[in-house]
Short mmCIF file of C-alpha atoms in Angstrom, two decimals:
data_model
loop_
_atom_site.label_atom_id
_atom_site.label_comp_id
_atom_site.label_asym_id
_atom_site.label_seq_id
_atom_site.Cartn_x
_atom_site.Cartn_y
_atom_site.Cartn_z
CA MET A 21 92.79 119.76 80.85
CA GLU A 22 89.48 118.58 82.16
CA ASN A 23 88.60 115.39 83.87
CA GLY A 24 89.66 114.90 87.46
CA LEU A 25 92.40 112.60 88.10
CA ARG A 26 92.55 110.54 84.28
CA TRP A 27 95.42 113.17 83.24
CA ILE A 28 97.59 111.01 85.29
CA ALA A 29 97.60 107.95 83.02
CA GLY A 30 97.81 109.76 80.06
CA VAL A 31 100.79 111.73 81.20
CA TYR A 32 102.93 108.96 83.64
CA ASP A 33 102.83 106.62 80.39
CA VAL A 34 105.83 104.04 81.67
CA GLY A 35 103.74 103.56 85.15
CA TYR A 36 102.47 105.14 87.60
CA THR A 37 101.43 104.69 90.32
CA PHE A 38 98.89 107.24 92.52
CA THR A 39 97.46 106.96 95.99
CA LEU A 40 94.32 108.90 98.42
CA CYS A 41 94.59 109.14 101.63
CA GLU A 42 91.50 110.78 103.47
CA GLY A 43 92.47 112.95 106.25
CA ILE A 44 95.25 113.20 106.41
CA THR A 45 98.89 115.67 105.43
CA PRO A 46 100.85 114.70 102.44
CA GLN A 47 103.90 114.74 104.61
CA GLU A 48 102.22 112.25 107.14
CA LEU A 49 100.92 110.06 103.77
CA LEU A 50 105.53 110.10 102.55
CA VAL A 51 106.04 108.94 106.15
CA ARG A 52 103.28 106.23 106.76
CA MET A 53 105.16 104.83 103.98
CA GLY A 54 108.46 104.62 105.88
CA ALA A 55 110.04 107.23 104.78
CA ASP A 56 112.58 110.07 107.54
CA PRO A 57 110.61 112.96 108.34
CA SER A 58 114.00 114.95 108.51
CA HIS A 59 115.04 113.74 104.47
CA ILE A 60 111.19 114.49 103.38
CA HIS A 61 112.50 117.63 100.39
CA GLU A 62 109.99 119.63 97.71
CA LEU A 63 110.67 118.92 95.14
CA THR A 64 109.18 120.20 91.63
CA GLU A 65 108.18 117.75 89.41
CA ASP A 66 111.05 118.22 86.80
CA ALA A 67 113.47 117.73 89.21
CA VAL A 68 112.18 114.43 90.19
CA ALA A 69 112.37 113.43 86.12
CA GLU A 70 116.30 114.43 86.16
CA LEU A 71 116.98 112.25 88.96
CA GLN A 72 114.87 109.70 87.92
CA PHE A 73 116.24 109.68 83.81
CA ARG A 74 119.16 110.48 84.09
CA PRO A 75 121.50 108.16 82.52
CA GLU A 76 122.92 105.06 83.90
CA ASP A 77 126.93 106.10 83.75
CA GLY A 78 125.59 109.45 85.08
CA LEU A 79 127.39 111.31 87.75
CA PRO A 80 125.27 113.51 90.65
CA SER A 81 127.73 116.31 89.56
CA ASP A 82 126.16 115.86 85.82
CA LEU A 83 122.97 116.84 87.12
CA GLU A 84 121.26 120.69 86.14
CA PHE A 85 119.26 120.11 89.36
CA PRO A 86 120.46 121.02 92.14
CA ASP A 87 122.94 123.79 91.86
CA ARG A 88 125.94 122.53 93.47
CA GLU A 89 127.42 125.42 94.30
CA ASP A 90 124.48 124.79 97.06
CA GLU A 91 126.38 122.72 99.16
CA ASP A 92 124.01 122.60 102.17
CA LEU A 93 121.36 121.77 99.95
CA VAL A 94 123.18 119.07 97.80
CA ALA A 95 124.21 117.32 101.36
CA ARG A 96 120.86 116.75 102.12
CA LEU A 97 119.81 115.58 99.42
CA GLU A 98 122.10 113.15 98.95
CA GLU A 99 122.08 112.42 103.20
CA ALA A 100 117.73 112.37 102.21
CA GLY A 101 118.46 109.61 99.50
CA PHE A 102 117.55 111.82 96.14
CA LEU A 103 121.80 111.55 94.28
CA SER A 104 121.60 107.36 94.97
CA ARG A 105 120.48 106.32 92.52
CA PRO A 106 116.92 105.25 94.88
CA GLU A 107 114.46 103.27 93.65
CA ALA A 108 111.65 105.57 93.70
CA ILE A 109 111.12 109.49 94.59
CA VAL A 110 107.55 109.62 95.61
CA ARG A 111 106.04 113.56 95.35
CA ALA A 112 102.90 114.10 97.91
CA GLY A 113 99.83 116.87 98.13
CA ALA A 114 96.98 117.82 99.45
CA VAL A 115 93.01 118.45 97.82
CA PRO A 116 90.89 119.23 100.19
CA GLY A 117 89.63 116.24 102.87
CA TRP A 118 92.79 114.41 101.31
CA ALA A 119 96.14 113.48 100.22
CA TYR A 120 97.75 111.80 97.24
CA ALA A 121 100.75 110.94 96.58
CA ILE A 122 102.04 110.33 92.31
CA GLU A 123 105.18 107.72 91.86
CA ASN A 124 106.01 107.77 87.85
CA PHE A 125 106.99 103.92 87.32
CA SER A 126 107.79 102.13 90.79
CA CYS A 127 105.31 100.52 92.98
CA ARG A 128 105.70 102.25 97.11
CA ALA A 129 101.84 102.65 98.17
CA THR A 130 100.80 99.26 97.54
CA SER A 131 103.06 97.88 99.44
CA CYS A 132 102.41 100.07 102.61
CA LEU A 133 98.68 100.29 102.09
CA GLU A 134 98.05 99.05 106.48
CA ALA A 135 100.31 101.49 107.15
CA LEU A 136 98.72 103.96 104.96
CA SER A 137 95.15 103.20 106.26
CA HIS A 138 95.71 103.00 110.06
CA GLY A 139 93.08 105.01 111.66
CA THR A 140 91.14 105.82 107.70
CA ARG A 141 90.69 105.10 104.86
CA ALA A 142 93.25 104.81 101.00
CA TYR A 143 92.72 104.16 97.29
CA THR A 144 96.06 102.86 95.58
CA VAL A 145 95.98 102.65 91.45
CA PHE A 146 99.09 100.96 90.04
CA ARG A 147 99.62 100.14 86.11
CA SER A 148 103.28 98.52 85.68
CA GLY A 149 105.76 99.63 81.99
CA ALA A 150 104.14 96.10 81.16
CA GLY A 151 100.75 96.96 80.93
CA MET A 152 99.73 95.26 84.24
CA GLN A 153 97.11 96.79 86.14
CA GLN A 154 96.81 96.83 89.77
CA VAL A 155 93.36 99.13 92.09
CA GLY A 156 93.96 98.73 96.02
CA TYR A 157 90.69 99.95 99.16
CA ALA A 158 92.12 99.62 102.70
CA ARG A 159 90.31 101.01 105.51
CA ALA A 160 91.26 100.83 109.76
CA GLY A 161 94.70 99.41 108.82
CA GLU A 162 92.77 96.61 106.88
CA VAL A 163 93.74 95.63 102.56
CA LEU A 164 90.64 95.33 102.27
CA ALA A 165 91.13 94.91 98.29
CA TYR A 166 94.01 94.59 95.77
CA TYR A 167 93.66 92.89 92.36
CA GLU A 168 93.64 93.52 88.95
CA PRO A 169 90.32 94.95 87.79
CA GLN A 170 88.45 92.28 84.99
CA SER A 171 85.23 92.73 83.10
CA PRO A 172 82.62 90.42 83.90
CA SER A 173 82.71 89.03 81.12
CA GLN A 174 86.62 88.15 81.13
CA GLY A 175 85.46 85.95 84.39
CA HIS A 176 85.74 88.04 87.41
CA THR A 177 83.36 86.12 90.22
CA ALA A 178 80.93 87.99 93.34
CA ALA A 179 83.04 86.01 95.62
CA GLN A 180 86.23 88.28 94.80
CA ALA A 181 87.10 91.14 97.11
CA THR A 182 86.25 94.49 95.20
CA VAL A 183 86.45 98.17 96.69
CA PRO A 184 83.54 99.65 96.95
CA GLY A 185 81.13 100.50 94.31
CA PHE A 186 84.59 99.40 91.98
CA THR A 187 82.91 97.80 89.11
CA HIS A 188 85.38 97.53 86.33
CA THR A 189 82.71 97.33 82.48
CA GLY A 190 84.92 96.78 79.75
CA GLU A 191 84.42 100.10 78.43
CA GLU A 192 87.74 101.95 79.25
CA VAL A 193 91.28 100.11 80.48
CA PRO A 194 91.45 99.38 84.22
CA ASP A 195 93.32 102.40 85.61
CA ILE A 196 92.21 104.41 83.87
CA ALA A 197 87.89 103.92 84.66
CA PHE A 198 89.00 103.17 88.31
CA LEU A 199 90.69 106.95 88.16
CA ARG A 200 87.81 107.64 87.18
CA PHE A 201 85.80 106.54 89.59
CA LEU A 202 87.90 108.27 92.22
CA GLU A 203 86.50 110.83 90.76
CA GLN A 204 82.87 110.57 90.19
CA GLU A 205 83.04 108.46 93.53
CA LEU A 206 85.85 111.00 96.12
CA GLY A 207 84.98 114.32 94.40
CA ILE A 208 88.63 114.13 93.20
CA TYR A 209 90.32 116.84 91.13
CA ILE A 210 94.04 117.89 91.03
CA ALA A 211 94.81 120.24 88.24
CA TRP A 212 97.72 119.05 86.06
CA GLU A 213 99.71 122.57 86.78
CA GLU A 214 99.75 121.71 90.14
CA THR A 215 101.51 118.81 90.47
CA LEU A 216 104.48 120.67 88.61
CA ALA A 217 105.67 122.90 92.05
CA PRO A 218 107.51 121.82 94.49
CA LEU A 219 105.36 119.41 96.65
CA PRO A 220 106.12 117.11 100.18
CA THR A 221 109.01 114.58 98.22
CA ALA A 222 111.25 111.20 99.47
CA ALA A 223 112.70 109.01 98.01
CA PHE A 224 112.68 105.71 98.82
CA ALA A 225 116.31 103.28 97.90
CA ARG A 226 113.16 99.73 97.21
CA ALA A 227 110.36 100.43 95.77
CA CYS A 228 108.38 98.03 96.89
CA PRO A 229 109.98 96.41 100.31
#
């Protein structure tokens, strides 16, 4: 895929949250979101999709992942909450200078911006399955902006706190415009193929605490 981040909006078309946090590791990002360090496991995108989209009447034993013969792994995943229908499963990775997190349809990070930004800065973009789109920015433990972007023609006011440097002109839908802004402002590029590999992952009983 040619673009650096905008592919996220197409791949996660049922809704997503994408978060960037400067100068920390993926594991630290998950811990700041509330994960127990001992409950972080490296999972692939396919494994997470199977865990998230199993039928309502499906049992853990029906899953192809994990290998049921690996009783130790199954026990550790159960203890970490992956097999108990968590509200959010968050995968985290790294690019030079930044850690990132991707959530498929959940929004755990949006309520953790303050914690994520302690001693650093963090950006997030959320799109719900119903089409709601929100962006946020926090620095040094303070959320400085969190809002639904509007183009000038929709009545956006200068008094509203906004993400520094980001202007939504209305030429693109807000989340794609924000992903483009992050590409250009921060020079962030994440290869889609790399996100399919095992990445540090945590399960959360609640998506938005």
